[in-house]
Short mmCIF file of C-alpha atoms and ligand atoms in Angstrom, two decimals:
data_model
loop_
_atom_site.label_atom_id
_atom_site.label_comp_id
_atom_site.label_asym_id
_atom_site.label_seq_id
_atom_site.Cartn_x
_atom_site.Cartn_y
_atom_site.Cartn_z
CA MET A 1 142.36 97.03 12.97
CA PRO A 2 141.66 100.48 14.19
CA ALA A 3 138.23 101.88 13.34
CA ARG A 4 137.62 103.64 9.97
CA ILE A 5 137.40 107.28 10.54
CA ILE A 6 134.27 108.92 9.16
CA ASP A 7 135.52 112.11 7.48
CA GLY A 8 132.52 114.49 8.12
CA ARG A 9 134.30 117.39 6.54
CA ALA A 10 134.69 115.55 3.26
CA ILE A 11 131.11 114.19 3.27
CA ALA A 12 129.74 117.54 4.10
CA GLU A 13 131.81 119.10 1.26
CA ASP A 14 130.39 116.47 -1.18
CA ILE A 15 126.78 117.16 -0.08
CA ARG A 16 127.23 120.95 -0.28
CA GLY A 17 128.64 120.52 -3.82
CA LEU A 18 125.56 118.62 -4.80
CA CYS A 19 123.35 121.27 -3.25
CA ALA A 20 125.09 123.96 -5.17
CA THR A 21 124.24 122.03 -8.42
CA ARG A 22 120.62 121.64 -7.36
CA VAL A 23 120.45 125.25 -6.53
CA ALA A 24 121.77 126.34 -9.94
CA ASP A 25 119.34 123.81 -11.55
CA LEU A 26 116.40 125.34 -9.55
CA VAL A 27 117.39 128.86 -10.59
CA ASN A 28 117.74 127.82 -14.28
CA ARG A 29 114.45 125.83 -14.23
CA THR A 30 112.15 128.20 -12.19
CA GLY A 31 114.02 131.61 -11.53
CA VAL A 32 113.59 130.87 -7.84
CA THR A 33 116.77 131.39 -5.75
CA PRO A 34 116.45 129.71 -2.28
CA GLY A 35 116.68 132.22 0.56
CA LEU A 36 117.43 131.84 4.18
CA ALA A 37 116.51 134.50 6.80
CA VAL A 38 118.78 134.40 9.82
CA ILE A 39 117.74 136.31 13.04
CA LEU A 40 120.46 137.04 15.65
CA VAL A 41 119.41 138.69 18.90
CA GLY A 42 122.16 140.37 21.00
CA GLU A 43 126.04 140.03 20.74
CA ASP A 44 126.76 136.50 22.03
CA PRO A 45 130.27 135.95 20.47
CA ALA A 46 129.63 132.22 19.91
CA SER A 47 126.29 132.95 18.26
CA GLN A 48 127.88 135.45 16.00
CA VAL A 49 130.45 132.88 14.83
CA TYR A 50 127.71 130.23 14.17
CA VAL A 51 125.69 132.67 12.15
CA ALA A 52 128.61 133.99 10.16
CA ASN A 53 129.53 130.34 9.33
CA LYS A 54 125.94 129.65 8.22
CA ILE A 55 125.70 132.66 6.00
CA LYS A 56 129.05 131.91 4.40
CA ALA A 57 128.09 128.26 3.71
CA CYS A 58 124.76 129.35 2.24
CA ASP A 59 126.49 131.92 0.00
CA LYS A 60 128.89 129.26 -1.31
CA ALA A 61 125.98 127.02 -2.22
CA GLY A 62 124.19 129.76 -4.05
CA ILE A 63 121.54 130.35 -1.32
CA ARG A 64 120.67 134.00 -0.62
CA SER A 65 120.74 134.94 3.09
CA PHE A 66 118.82 137.78 4.78
CA SER A 67 120.50 138.70 7.98
CA HIS A 68 118.47 140.40 10.78
CA ARG A 69 120.48 141.52 13.73
CA LEU A 70 118.44 142.70 16.77
CA ASP A 71 119.36 144.43 19.93
CA ALA A 72 119.57 142.20 23.03
CA ALA A 73 116.71 144.31 24.60
CA VAL A 74 114.28 143.72 21.67
CA SER A 75 110.76 143.03 22.72
CA ASN A 76 108.76 139.66 22.02
CA LYS A 77 106.45 141.70 19.86
CA VAL A 78 109.11 143.17 17.59
CA LEU A 79 110.65 139.73 17.13
CA ILE A 80 107.41 138.04 16.43
CA ASP A 81 106.28 140.78 14.01
CA LEU A 82 109.59 140.24 12.21
CA ILE A 83 108.99 136.55 11.90
CA ASN A 84 105.45 137.07 10.61
CA ARG A 85 106.71 139.39 7.88
CA LEU A 86 109.31 136.75 6.92
CA ASN A 87 106.58 134.05 6.85
CA ASP A 88 104.81 136.13 4.17
CA ASP A 89 107.98 136.89 2.13
CA ASP A 90 108.16 134.84 -0.99
CA GLU A 91 111.89 135.27 -1.31
CA VAL A 92 112.47 133.53 2.07
CA HIS A 93 112.21 129.72 2.21
CA GLY A 94 113.67 129.18 5.48
CA ILE A 95 113.77 131.02 8.85
CA LEU A 96 116.38 130.33 11.52
CA VAL A 97 116.45 132.07 14.93
CA GLN A 98 119.87 131.63 16.44
CA LEU A 99 119.66 130.12 20.01
CA PRO A 100 119.93 130.86 22.87
CA LEU A 101 117.67 133.92 23.04
CA PRO A 102 117.86 136.45 25.98
CA PRO A 103 115.93 135.36 28.99
CA HIS A 104 113.11 137.92 28.59
CA ILE A 105 112.18 136.37 25.24
CA ASP A 106 109.46 133.76 25.10
CA MET A 107 111.46 131.22 23.07
CA ARG A 108 108.68 128.84 22.50
CA ALA A 109 106.30 131.54 21.28
CA VAL A 110 109.04 132.69 18.93
CA LEU A 111 109.70 129.24 17.55
CA GLU A 112 105.94 128.53 17.29
CA THR A 113 105.59 131.76 15.09
CA ILE A 114 107.74 130.38 12.39
CA SER A 115 105.76 128.92 9.49
CA ILE A 116 106.13 125.04 9.69
CA GLN A 117 106.86 125.43 5.86
CA LYS A 118 109.96 127.48 6.56
CA ASP A 119 111.11 125.92 9.85
CA VAL A 120 114.48 124.76 8.62
CA ASP A 121 115.87 124.21 12.07
CA GLY A 122 113.12 121.88 12.70
CA PHE A 123 112.32 123.25 16.23
CA HIS A 124 108.72 124.11 15.77
CA LEU A 125 106.39 122.01 17.87
CA TYR A 126 104.79 120.59 14.73
CA ASN A 127 108.08 119.29 13.39
CA VAL A 128 109.10 117.95 16.72
CA GLY A 129 105.82 116.15 17.24
CA ALA A 130 105.96 114.92 13.60
CA LEU A 131 109.21 112.99 14.42
CA VAL A 132 106.93 110.61 16.39
CA THR A 133 104.60 109.98 13.47
CA GLY A 134 107.20 110.21 10.72
CA THR A 135 105.60 113.14 8.96
CA THR A 136 108.20 115.89 9.60
CA ILE A 137 108.62 118.66 6.90
CA PHE A 138 112.04 119.47 8.37
CA SER A 139 114.35 117.31 10.53
CA PRO A 140 116.52 119.10 13.00
CA CYS A 141 120.03 119.71 11.43
CA THR A 142 122.40 117.91 13.94
CA PRO A 143 120.56 114.64 14.18
CA TYR A 144 119.86 114.71 10.43
CA GLY A 145 123.48 115.12 9.83
CA VAL A 146 124.23 112.09 12.08
CA VAL A 147 121.71 109.95 10.04
CA LYS A 148 123.24 111.30 6.75
CA LEU A 149 126.71 110.19 7.90
CA LEU A 150 125.48 106.65 8.72
CA GLU A 151 123.78 106.57 5.35
CA HIS A 152 126.81 107.87 3.57
CA GLU A 153 128.90 105.08 5.19
CA LYS A 154 126.20 102.41 4.32
CA ILE A 155 126.01 101.56 7.91
CA GLU A 156 122.84 99.58 8.49
CA ILE A 157 120.43 101.06 11.02
CA GLU A 158 117.47 98.66 10.79
CA GLY A 159 117.47 96.03 13.52
CA LYS A 160 120.58 97.45 15.28
CA ASN A 161 120.99 98.18 18.94
CA VAL A 162 121.44 102.00 19.12
CA VAL A 163 122.37 103.80 22.39
CA VAL A 164 122.09 107.58 22.45
CA VAL A 165 123.86 109.24 25.34
CA GLY A 166 122.36 112.65 25.95
CA ALA A 167 118.63 113.30 25.82
CA SER A 168 118.47 117.08 24.77
CA ASN A 169 115.56 118.50 22.68
CA ILE A 170 117.97 119.42 19.91
CA VAL A 171 120.11 116.28 19.57
CA GLY A 172 119.45 113.29 21.61
CA LYS A 173 115.65 113.03 21.63
CA PRO A 174 115.14 113.81 17.98
CA LEU A 175 117.95 111.59 17.00
CA ALA A 176 116.51 108.70 18.93
CA LEU A 177 113.12 109.19 17.09
CA MET A 178 114.77 109.42 13.72
CA LEU A 179 116.56 106.09 14.37
CA MET A 180 113.66 104.45 15.78
CA ALA A 181 111.71 105.50 12.52
CA ARG A 182 114.52 103.47 10.75
CA GLU A 183 113.56 100.53 12.76
CA ALA A 184 116.58 100.47 15.19
CA THR A 185 116.14 99.43 18.80
CA VAL A 186 117.01 102.61 20.67
CA ALA A 187 117.97 103.31 24.31
CA ILE A 188 118.44 106.82 25.50
CA CYS A 189 120.79 107.62 28.41
CA HIS A 190 121.29 110.84 30.29
CA ALA A 191 122.98 112.38 33.31
CA LYS A 192 120.70 110.42 35.74
CA THR A 193 121.37 107.07 34.01
CA ARG A 194 122.84 104.62 36.64
CA ASP A 195 125.83 102.78 35.30
CA LEU A 196 126.16 104.20 31.79
CA ALA A 197 128.51 101.44 30.58
CA GLN A 198 125.89 98.62 31.12
CA PHE A 199 123.98 100.32 28.24
CA THR A 200 126.72 101.68 26.00
CA ILE A 201 128.37 98.15 25.87
CA LEU A 202 125.28 96.80 24.20
CA ALA A 203 125.38 99.35 21.35
CA ASP A 204 126.02 98.40 17.72
CA ILE A 205 125.78 102.07 17.02
CA LEU A 206 126.66 104.47 19.96
CA VAL A 207 125.93 108.12 19.60
CA VAL A 208 127.31 110.50 22.28
CA ALA A 209 125.98 114.04 22.73
CA ALA A 210 126.48 114.91 26.37
CA GLY A 211 129.05 117.61 26.24
CA ARG A 212 131.51 115.77 28.67
CA PRO A 213 135.07 115.09 27.58
CA ASN A 214 136.23 111.50 27.98
CA LEU A 215 132.87 110.27 29.05
CA ILE A 216 133.08 107.15 26.79
CA LEU A 217 136.15 104.95 27.45
CA PRO A 218 137.21 101.90 25.48
CA GLN A 219 135.76 99.36 28.09
CA MET A 220 132.34 100.89 27.57
CA VAL A 221 132.34 100.13 23.91
CA LYS A 222 131.50 96.79 22.17
CA THR A 223 134.33 95.54 19.78
CA GLY A 224 133.16 96.49 16.28
CA ALA A 225 130.69 99.20 17.31
CA VAL A 226 130.14 102.33 15.28
CA VAL A 227 130.78 105.37 17.40
CA ILE A 228 129.39 108.90 16.49
CA ASP A 229 130.72 111.69 18.81
CA VAL A 230 128.50 114.81 18.60
CA GLY A 231 130.12 116.41 21.69
CA ILE A 232 132.14 119.66 21.38
CA ASN A 233 134.27 120.53 24.34
CA ARG A 234 136.95 123.15 24.62
CA LEU A 235 139.71 121.92 27.03
CA PRO A 236 141.57 124.52 29.23
CA SER A 237 144.51 124.14 26.83
CA GLY A 238 142.09 125.49 24.00
CA ARG A 239 141.95 122.22 22.26
CA ILE A 240 138.54 121.05 20.96
CA VAL A 241 137.59 117.44 21.73
CA GLY A 242 134.40 115.38 21.74
CA ASP A 243 132.88 113.19 24.44
CA VAL A 244 134.78 110.04 23.46
CA ASP A 245 138.29 108.97 24.25
CA PHE A 246 139.05 108.95 20.52
CA ASP A 247 142.42 106.98 20.45
CA GLY A 248 141.33 104.37 23.12
CA VAL A 249 137.85 103.82 21.47
CA ARG A 250 139.25 103.87 17.91
CA ALA A 251 141.14 100.69 18.72
CA LYS A 252 137.92 98.83 19.37
CA ALA A 253 135.38 100.32 17.08
CA SER A 254 134.61 99.64 13.44
CA PHE A 255 133.79 103.28 12.52
CA ILE A 256 134.32 106.43 14.48
CA THR A 257 133.84 110.27 13.91
CA PRO A 258 136.67 112.63 14.82
CA VAL A 259 136.06 115.99 16.69
CA PRO A 260 136.54 118.34 15.11
CA GLY A 261 135.73 117.20 11.56
CA GLY A 262 132.99 114.65 12.17
CA VAL A 263 129.35 115.65 12.99
CA GLY A 264 130.15 119.44 13.19
CA PRO A 265 130.34 120.16 9.41
CA MET A 266 127.20 118.26 8.81
CA THR A 267 124.95 120.44 10.91
CA VAL A 268 125.38 123.48 8.59
CA THR A 269 125.20 121.27 5.61
CA MET A 270 121.73 119.98 6.68
CA LEU A 271 120.64 123.62 7.12
CA ILE A 272 121.51 124.10 3.49
CA GLU A 273 119.85 120.94 2.46
CA ASN A 274 116.62 121.87 4.43
CA THR A 275 116.53 125.43 2.83
CA LEU A 276 117.02 124.04 -0.62
CA GLN A 277 114.30 121.43 -0.10
CA SER A 278 111.90 124.19 1.06
CA ALA A 279 112.62 126.21 -2.11
CA GLU A 280 112.30 123.11 -4.36
CA ARG A 281 108.97 122.20 -2.64
CA LEU A 282 107.61 125.61 -3.14
CA ALA A 283 108.80 125.94 -6.78
CA ASN A 284 107.40 122.48 -7.73
CA ALA A 285 104.08 123.33 -6.15
CA GLN A 286 103.57 126.43 -8.33
P1 NAD B 301 122.59 119.61 26.57
O1 NAD B 301 123.47 120.10 27.72
O2 NAD B 301 121.35 120.32 26.28
O3 NAD B 301 122.27 118.16 26.88
C1 NAD B 301 123.23 117.21 27.36
C2 NAD B 301 122.55 115.85 27.61
O4 NAD B 301 123.54 115.03 28.04
C3 NAD B 301 121.58 115.82 28.68
O5 NAD B 301 120.54 114.99 28.33
C4 NAD B 301 122.34 115.32 29.87
O6 NAD B 301 121.40 114.66 30.83
C5 NAD B 301 123.37 114.40 29.23
N1 NAD B 301 124.46 114.25 30.09
C6 NAD B 301 125.28 115.10 30.61
N2 NAD B 301 126.29 114.55 31.37
C7 NAD B 301 126.06 113.24 31.18
C8 NAD B 301 126.78 112.01 31.73
N3 NAD B 301 127.79 112.13 32.56
N4 NAD B 301 126.40 110.86 31.41
C9 NAD B 301 125.23 110.67 30.55
N5 NAD B 301 124.64 111.73 30.00
C10 NAD B 301 124.95 113.00 30.35
O7 NAD B 301 123.49 119.55 25.26
P2 NAD B 301 123.25 119.42 23.69
O8 NAD B 301 122.87 120.85 23.29
O9 NAD B 301 122.50 118.34 23.39
O10 NAD B 301 124.70 119.22 23.21
C11 NAD B 301 125.46 117.99 23.62
C12 NAD B 301 126.88 118.21 23.09
O11 NAD B 301 126.75 118.23 21.60
C13 NAD B 301 127.62 119.49 23.44
O12 NAD B 301 129.05 119.19 23.54
C14 NAD B 301 127.41 120.37 22.25
O13 NAD B 301 128.43 121.26 22.11
C15 NAD B 301 127.42 119.36 21.10
N6 NAD B 301 126.71 119.76 19.93
C16 NAD B 301 127.38 119.55 18.77
C17 NAD B 301 126.68 120.00 17.64
C18 NAD B 301 127.34 119.71 16.35
O14 NAD B 301 127.08 120.31 15.31
N7 NAD B 301 128.34 118.84 16.29
C19 NAD B 301 125.37 120.42 17.67
C20 NAD B 301 124.71 120.60 18.90
C21 NAD B 301 125.40 120.20 20.08
#
């Protein structure tokens, strides 16, 4: 039987609906409307689309967004001063700096300026380090979205062999730590891994985030494996595909995510979830 397709779009829609209810409840109970500040530096077209999508999704959930568009030539100081002001602003519960930043900007210094209580992207060193100890305030959105998909489908993580292909700071590494915290046995592969298939074939849960179309072929996948494709690749034809040979692998796997419509919609959803959690935490502390 072909794998069951994990419908990330529908799951994301459900979670966003629940978030909208929680937002309305928070506003009624406390008068606090969750707020997200989004900082975009420069005119990168892809970043503009991502930011517009994030703002639209927040709007729909009842989260107020504060958009700050800065010139590509902005100085480190101006950017850091802005973040400090947002750190002190009670109407802002989450601060997101859209990456990548222009090369003259000190990205680490910028991310480290964001208050750890408002770091809804989870990129501050505190939140990165806290993934190791299990004390994160915010988990990074894409890996968090992958974990939520697995949980939604009631796929057991504890004791499973998980192979993560891709070791970036924003997807592969944090995801590996999050799955380890859920007591999976995790292997991380990357571009220098020799004979990728000898690892992937052992995976009960295979997560692929490499950005290479057709990297994962059916013979590299164990029968019955759960396959989560994080990759987003635009082919010369304009078609968007993941990293997995979807049709071939679907015939062997038990669950599989499509691209588009799998992990992608969950990333923005987790940003909404993190911003809402931040506002709830603050309101409950008062
Ligand atoms: P990255 O370029 O920062 O990292 C890619 C990782 O894959 C690296 O660790 C690299 O060593 C590894 N890799 C590359 N080629 C490989 C190969 N042949 N075999 C094994 N490993 C290989 O990328 P990233 O930012 O982590 O993103 C990865 C993919 O996920 C991209 O396609 C990106 O567009 C997509 N992505 C999707 C979402 C989403 O919301 N769905 C979010 C972030 C990234």
